[in-house]
PDB file of C-alpha atoms in Angstrom:
ATOM      1  CA  MET A   1    -144.750  -3.274  -8.147  1.00  0.00           C
ATOM      2  CA  LEU A   2    -143.318  -4.316 -11.491  1.00  0.00           C
ATOM      3  CA  THR A   3    -142.634  -7.887 -12.473  1.00  0.00           C
ATOM      4  CA  GLU A   4    -139.029  -8.629 -13.457  1.00  0.00           C
ATOM      5  CA  ARG A   5    -140.025  -8.690 -17.113  1.00  0.00           C
ATOM      6  CA  GLU A   6    -141.811  -5.333 -16.821  1.00  0.00           C
ATOM      7  CA  ARG A   7    -138.844  -3.845 -14.929  1.00  0.00           C
ATOM      8  CA  THR A   8    -136.226  -4.935 -17.468  1.00  0.00           C
ATOM      9  CA  GLY A   9    -138.492  -4.054 -20.405  1.00  0.00           C
ATOM     10  CA  ALA A  10    -139.107  -0.539 -19.100  1.00  0.00           C
ATOM     11  CA  LEU A  11    -135.391  -0.061 -18.415  1.00  0.00           C
ATOM     12  CA  GLY A  12    -134.502  -1.301 -21.903  1.00  0.00           C
ATOM     13  CA  SER A  13    -137.048   0.951 -23.617  1.00  0.00           C
ATOM     14  CA  TRP A  14    -135.813   3.951 -21.642  1.00  0.00           C
ATOM     15  CA  GLY A  15    -132.226   3.045 -22.588  1.00  0.00           C
ATOM     16  CA  GLU A  16    -132.981   3.068 -26.310  1.00  0.00           C
ATOM     17  CA  VAL A  17    -134.579   6.524 -26.096  1.00  0.00           C
ATOM     18  CA  LYS A  18    -131.652   7.770 -23.981  1.00  0.00           C
ATOM     19  CA  ALA A  19    -129.111   6.326 -26.448  1.00  0.00           C
ATOM     20  CA  ILE A  20    -130.756   8.194 -29.341  1.00  0.00           C
ATOM     21  CA  ALA A  21    -130.529  11.490 -27.442  1.00  0.00           C
ATOM     22  CA  LEU A  22    -126.907  10.863 -26.443  1.00  0.00           C
ATOM     23  CA  LEU A  23    -125.873   9.901 -29.980  1.00  0.00           C
ATOM     24  CA  VAL A  24    -127.412  13.097 -31.378  1.00  0.00           C
ATOM     25  CA  ARG A  25    -125.659  15.110 -28.657  1.00  0.00           C
ATOM     26  CA  SER A  26    -122.378  13.408 -29.623  1.00  0.00           C
ATOM     27  CA  GLY A  27    -122.580  14.453 -33.258  1.00  0.00           C
ATOM     28  CA  PHE A  28    -124.299  11.504 -34.926  1.00  0.00           C
ATOM     29  CA  SER A  29    -126.766  12.302 -37.696  1.00  0.00           C
ATOM     30  CA  ASN A  30    -129.632  10.488 -39.415  1.00  0.00           C
ATOM     31  CA  VAL A  31    -130.291   8.781 -36.089  1.00  0.00           C
ATOM     32  CA  ARG A  32    -133.357   6.562 -36.230  1.00  0.00           C
ATOM     33  CA  ASP A  33    -135.035   3.929 -34.115  1.00  0.00           C
ATOM     34  CA  MET A  34    -134.910   0.648 -36.056  1.00  0.00           C
ATOM     35  CA  ASN A  35    -137.594  -0.831 -33.793  1.00  0.00           C
ATOM     36  CA  ALA A  36    -140.082   1.743 -35.079  1.00  0.00           C
ATOM     37  CA  SER A  37    -140.336  -0.196 -38.359  1.00  0.00           C
ATOM     38  CA  ALA A  38    -139.973  -3.721 -36.912  1.00  0.00           C
ATOM     39  CA  VAL A  39    -140.365  -4.635 -33.244  1.00  0.00           C
ATOM     40  CA  ASN A  40    -137.129  -6.117 -31.843  1.00  0.00           C
ATOM     41  CA  TYR A  41    -135.159  -5.463 -35.010  1.00  0.00           C
ATOM     42  CA  PRO A  42    -132.376  -8.089 -35.100  1.00  0.00           C
ATOM     43  CA  PHE A  43    -129.242  -6.819 -33.291  1.00  0.00           C
ATOM     44  CA  GLY A  44    -129.648  -3.140 -34.177  1.00  0.00           C
ATOM     45  CA  ASP A  45    -131.903  -0.876 -32.178  1.00  0.00           C
ATOM     46  CA  ILE A  46    -130.587   2.311 -33.791  1.00  0.00           C
ATOM     47  CA  TYR A  47    -129.194   3.350 -37.149  1.00  0.00           C
ATOM     48  CA  ALA A  48    -126.890   6.399 -37.110  1.00  0.00           C
ATOM     49  CA  GLU A  49    -124.154   8.071 -39.121  1.00  0.00           C
ATOM     50  CA  ARG A  50    -121.104  10.098 -38.186  1.00  0.00           C
ATOM     51  CA  THR A  51    -118.287  11.425 -40.366  1.00  0.00           C
ATOM     52  CA  GLY A  52    -119.512   9.409 -43.338  1.00  0.00           C
ATOM     53  CA  VAL A  53    -119.642   6.102 -41.444  1.00  0.00           C
ATOM     54  CA  ARG A  54    -122.929   4.220 -41.050  1.00  0.00           C
ATOM     55  CA  TYR A  55    -123.581   2.322 -37.835  1.00  0.00           C
ATOM     56  CA  LEU A  56    -126.134  -0.277 -36.815  1.00  0.00           C
ATOM     57  CA  ILE A  57    -126.181   0.041 -33.038  1.00  0.00           C
ATOM     58  CA  GLY A  58    -127.383  -2.424 -30.436  1.00  0.00           C
ATOM     59  CA  VAL A  59    -128.343  -0.858 -27.098  1.00  0.00           C
ATOM     60  CA  LYS A  60    -128.007  -2.583 -23.742  1.00  0.00           C
ATOM     61  CA  THR A  61    -129.138  -0.938 -20.525  1.00  0.00           C
ATOM     62  CA  ARG A  62    -128.601  -2.567 -17.168  1.00  0.00           C
ATOM     63  CA  ASN A  63    -128.384  -1.721 -13.497  1.00  0.00           C
ATOM     64  CA  LYS A  64    -124.748  -0.863 -12.798  1.00  0.00           C
ATOM     65  CA  TYR A  65    -124.745  -3.355  -9.924  1.00  0.00           C
ATOM     66  CA  GLN A  66    -125.936  -6.944  -9.925  1.00  0.00           C
ATOM     67  CA  VAL A  67    -128.480  -8.162  -7.375  1.00  0.00           C
ATOM     68  CA  SER A  68    -125.519  -9.403  -5.283  1.00  0.00           C
ATOM     69  CA  GLY A  69    -124.179  -5.840  -5.027  1.00  0.00           C
ATOM     70  CA  GLN A  70    -121.181  -6.490  -7.253  1.00  0.00           C
ATOM     71  CA  LEU A  71    -120.497  -4.466 -10.380  1.00  0.00           C
ATOM     72  CA  ASN A  72    -122.277  -5.875 -13.437  1.00  0.00           C
ATOM     73  CA  PRO A  73    -119.000  -6.547 -15.322  1.00  0.00           C
ATOM     74  CA  CYS A  74    -120.239  -7.195 -18.870  1.00  0.00           C
ATOM     75  CA  TYR A  75    -123.360  -7.028 -21.013  1.00  0.00           C
ATOM     76  CA  ASN A  76    -124.096  -9.592 -23.719  1.00  0.00           C
ATOM     77  CA  ILE A  77    -124.891  -7.860 -26.987  1.00  0.00           C
ATOM     78  CA  ARG A  78    -125.440 -10.833 -29.297  1.00  0.00           C
ATOM     79  CA  LYS A  79    -126.907 -14.237 -28.641  1.00  0.00           C
ATOM     80  CA  LYS A  80    -125.863 -17.474 -30.290  1.00  0.00           C
ATOM     81  CA  GLY A  81    -127.077 -17.924 -33.836  1.00  0.00           C
ATOM     82  CA  ALA A  82    -127.578 -14.281 -34.809  1.00  0.00           C
ATOM     83  CA  ASP A  83    -125.911 -13.534 -38.152  1.00  0.00           C
ATOM     84  CA  VAL A  84    -125.067  -9.952 -37.284  1.00  0.00           C
ATOM     85  CA  LEU A  85    -122.646  -9.509 -40.177  1.00  0.00           C
ATOM     86  CA  ALA A  86    -125.437 -10.159 -42.699  1.00  0.00           C
ATOM     87  CA  ILE A  87    -127.628  -7.647 -40.884  1.00  0.00           C
ATOM     88  CA  ALA A  88    -124.867  -5.010 -41.032  1.00  0.00           C
ATOM     89  CA  ASN A  89    -124.223  -5.719 -44.719  1.00  0.00           C
ATOM     90  CA  ARG A  90    -127.910  -5.095 -45.507  1.00  0.00           C
ATOM     91  CA  HIS A  91    -127.443  -1.551 -44.199  1.00  0.00           C
ATOM     92  CA  ASN A  92    -123.868  -1.106 -45.448  1.00  0.00           C
ATOM     93  CA  ALA A  93    -123.070  -0.302 -41.811  1.00  0.00           C
ATOM     94  CA  ARG A  94    -120.533  -1.085 -39.117  1.00  0.00           C
ATOM     95  CA  LEU A  95    -121.826  -2.940 -36.078  1.00  0.00           C
ATOM     96  CA  ALA A  96    -121.674  -0.900 -32.900  1.00  0.00           C
ATOM     97  CA  TRP A  97    -123.232  -0.717 -29.461  1.00  0.00           C
ATOM     98  CA  VAL A  98    -124.269   1.650 -26.698  1.00  0.00           C
ATOM     99  CA  ALA A  99    -124.062   0.358 -23.132  1.00  0.00           C
ATOM    100  CA  ASN A 100    -125.980   2.263 -20.454  1.00  0.00           C
ATOM    101  CA  GLN A 101    -125.247   1.636 -16.782  1.00  0.00           C
ATOM    102  CA  VAL A 102    -127.824   3.032 -14.366  1.00  0.00           C
ATOM    103  CA  ILE A 103    -128.278   3.422 -10.648  1.00  0.00           C
ATOM    104  CA  PRO A 104    -132.035   3.971 -10.414  1.00  0.00           C
ATOM    105  CA  GLU A 105    -131.909   4.869  -6.720  1.00  0.00           C
ATOM    106  CA  ARG A 106    -129.727   7.883  -7.552  1.00  0.00           C
ATOM    107  CA  GLN A 107    -131.127   8.541 -11.059  1.00  0.00           C
ATOM    108  CA  LEU A 108    -127.631   8.307 -12.554  1.00  0.00           C
ATOM    109  CA  VAL A 109    -126.485   7.003 -15.929  1.00  0.00           C
ATOM    110  CA  TRP A 110    -123.139   6.211 -17.511  1.00  0.00           C
ATOM    111  CA  SER A 111    -123.196   5.565 -21.238  1.00  0.00           C
ATOM    112  CA  TYR A 112    -120.550   4.256 -23.631  1.00  0.00           C
ATOM    113  CA  PHE A 113    -120.324   3.813 -27.397  1.00  0.00           C
ATOM    114  CA  GLY A 114    -118.082   1.387 -29.233  1.00  0.00           C
ATOM    115  CA  THR A 115    -117.835  -0.868 -32.237  1.00  0.00           C
ATOM    116  CA  ILE A 116    -117.964  -4.640 -32.182  1.00  0.00           C
ATOM    117  CA  SER A 117    -114.291  -4.632 -33.200  1.00  0.00           C
ATOM    118  CA  LEU A 118    -113.451  -3.095 -29.778  1.00  0.00           C
ATOM    119  CA  ILE A 119    -114.770  -6.077 -27.868  1.00  0.00           C
ATOM    120  CA  GLU A 120    -113.705  -9.668 -27.869  1.00  0.00           C
ATOM    121  CA  ASP A 121    -115.726 -12.176 -29.858  1.00  0.00           C
ATOM    122  CA  ARG A 122    -116.235 -15.095 -27.510  1.00  0.00           C
ATOM    123  CA  GLY A 123    -117.513 -17.498 -30.135  1.00  0.00           C
ATOM    124  CA  GLU A 124    -121.209 -17.551 -29.483  1.00  0.00           C
ATOM    125  CA  ARG A 125    -121.592 -14.121 -27.886  1.00  0.00           C
ATOM    126  CA  PHE A 126    -120.227 -10.613 -28.056  1.00  0.00           C
ATOM    127  CA  SER A 127    -119.924  -9.241 -24.527  1.00  0.00           C
ATOM    128  CA  ILE A 128    -119.229  -5.625 -23.618  1.00  0.00           C
ATOM    129  CA  PRO A 129    -116.814  -5.510 -20.658  1.00  0.00           C
ATOM    130  CA  LEU A 130    -117.770  -2.632 -18.339  1.00  0.00           C
ATOM    131  CA  ARG A 131    -115.156  -2.556 -15.602  1.00  0.00           C
ATOM    132  CA  ALA A 132    -113.399   0.814 -15.125  1.00  0.00           C
ATOM    133  CA  SER A 133    -110.314  -0.577 -16.875  1.00  0.00           C
ATOM    134  CA  ASP A 134    -112.489  -1.409 -19.903  1.00  0.00           C
ATOM    135  CA  THR A 135    -114.650   1.699 -20.194  1.00  0.00           C
ATOM    136  CA  SER A 136    -111.613   3.950 -20.720  1.00  0.00           C
ATOM    137  CA  LYS A 137    -111.292   2.336 -24.183  1.00  0.00           C
ATOM    138  CA  TYR A 138    -114.797   3.412 -25.256  1.00  0.00           C
ATOM    139  CA  GLU A 139    -116.320   6.740 -26.222  1.00  0.00           C
ATOM    140  CA  CYS A 140    -118.088   8.126 -23.167  1.00  0.00           C
ATOM    141  CA  LEU A 141    -121.516   9.533 -24.026  1.00  0.00           C
ATOM    142  CA  ALA A 142    -122.514  10.260 -20.406  1.00  0.00           C
ATOM    143  CA  GLU A 143    -120.426  10.160 -17.220  1.00  0.00           C
ATOM    144  CA  GLU A 144    -122.370   9.822 -13.972  1.00  0.00           C
ATOM    145  CA  GLU A 145    -125.090  12.039 -15.423  1.00  0.00           C
ATOM    146  CA  GLU A 146    -128.269  12.754 -13.506  1.00  0.00           C
ATOM    147  CA  ASP A 147    -131.477  11.932 -15.350  1.00  0.00           C
ATOM    148  CA  VAL A 148    -134.739  12.434 -13.483  1.00  0.00           C
ATOM    149  CA  SER A 149    -136.584  10.212 -15.976  1.00  0.00           C
ATOM    150  CA  ILE A 150    -134.855   7.145 -14.467  1.00  0.00           C
ATOM    151  CA  ARG A 151    -137.420   5.474 -12.223  1.00  0.00           C
ATOM    152  CA  GLN A 152    -136.426   3.938  -8.904  1.00  0.00           C
ATOM    153  CA  GLU A 153    -138.710   0.962  -9.562  1.00  0.00           C
ATOM    154  CA  TRP A 154    -136.226  -0.152 -12.248  1.00  0.00           C
ATOM    155  CA  SER A 155    -133.747  -1.067  -9.520  1.00  0.00           C
ATOM    156  CA  ASN A 156    -132.761  -4.680  -8.950  1.00  0.00           C
ATOM    157  CA  GLY A 157    -131.693  -3.810  -5.379  1.00  0.00           C
ATOM    158  CA  GLY A 158    -128.000  -4.287  -6.137  1.00  0.00           C
ATOM    159  CA  TYR A 159    -126.955  -0.702  -5.444  1.00  0.00           C
ATOM    160  CA  ASP A 160    -128.009  -0.936  -1.791  1.00  0.00           C
ATOM    161  CA  ARG A 161    -126.067  -4.187  -1.435  1.00  0.00           C
ATOM    162  CA  SER A 162    -123.014  -2.628  -3.156  1.00  0.00           C
ATOM    163  CA  ARG A 163    -122.848  -0.021  -0.410  1.00  0.00           C
ATOM    164  CA  GLU A 164    -122.712  -2.782   2.229  1.00  0.00           C
ATOM    165  CA  ARG A 165    -119.567  -4.244   0.609  1.00  0.00           C
ATOM    166  CA  PRO A 166    -116.085  -2.777   0.970  1.00  0.00           C
ATOM    167  CA  LEU A 167    -115.032  -1.070  -2.270  1.00  0.00           C
ATOM    168  CA  LEU A 168    -112.154  -2.851  -3.985  1.00  0.00           C
TER     169      LEU A 168
END
């Protein structure tokens, strides 16, 4: 059995590899893992280009449902104190993100791409809203796609609890 840190670390590492594959599939070029040169590269996990635009992309991968069984409604992409604009300027790139939602029990993934300008800056954090009403504004990289590399041990147990609740 994995510790919580091992579980979230494995899920996050898988998400970065998955994001690279999905970006390539979606027409991005010069896609590279920024963490290959520096572990936990500040903000950006991936550098990619498309139609002449450079992107520094943060990747967040989470269970689609919280432990309580409710939808995980937003993912924090930047913590207080990170000067992400300076990081983007170093690469002459726009700041962007990929958000992966997974249901490990069903080996399903939803994946979205967007720029920081698409999400609200809440002062000390950038959060990616992931309710159905929000995700329609983003580029969908994967829609309820089966991926057998998703391991059930990455579950937080929230999916089972979500099925016990009436859908709203």
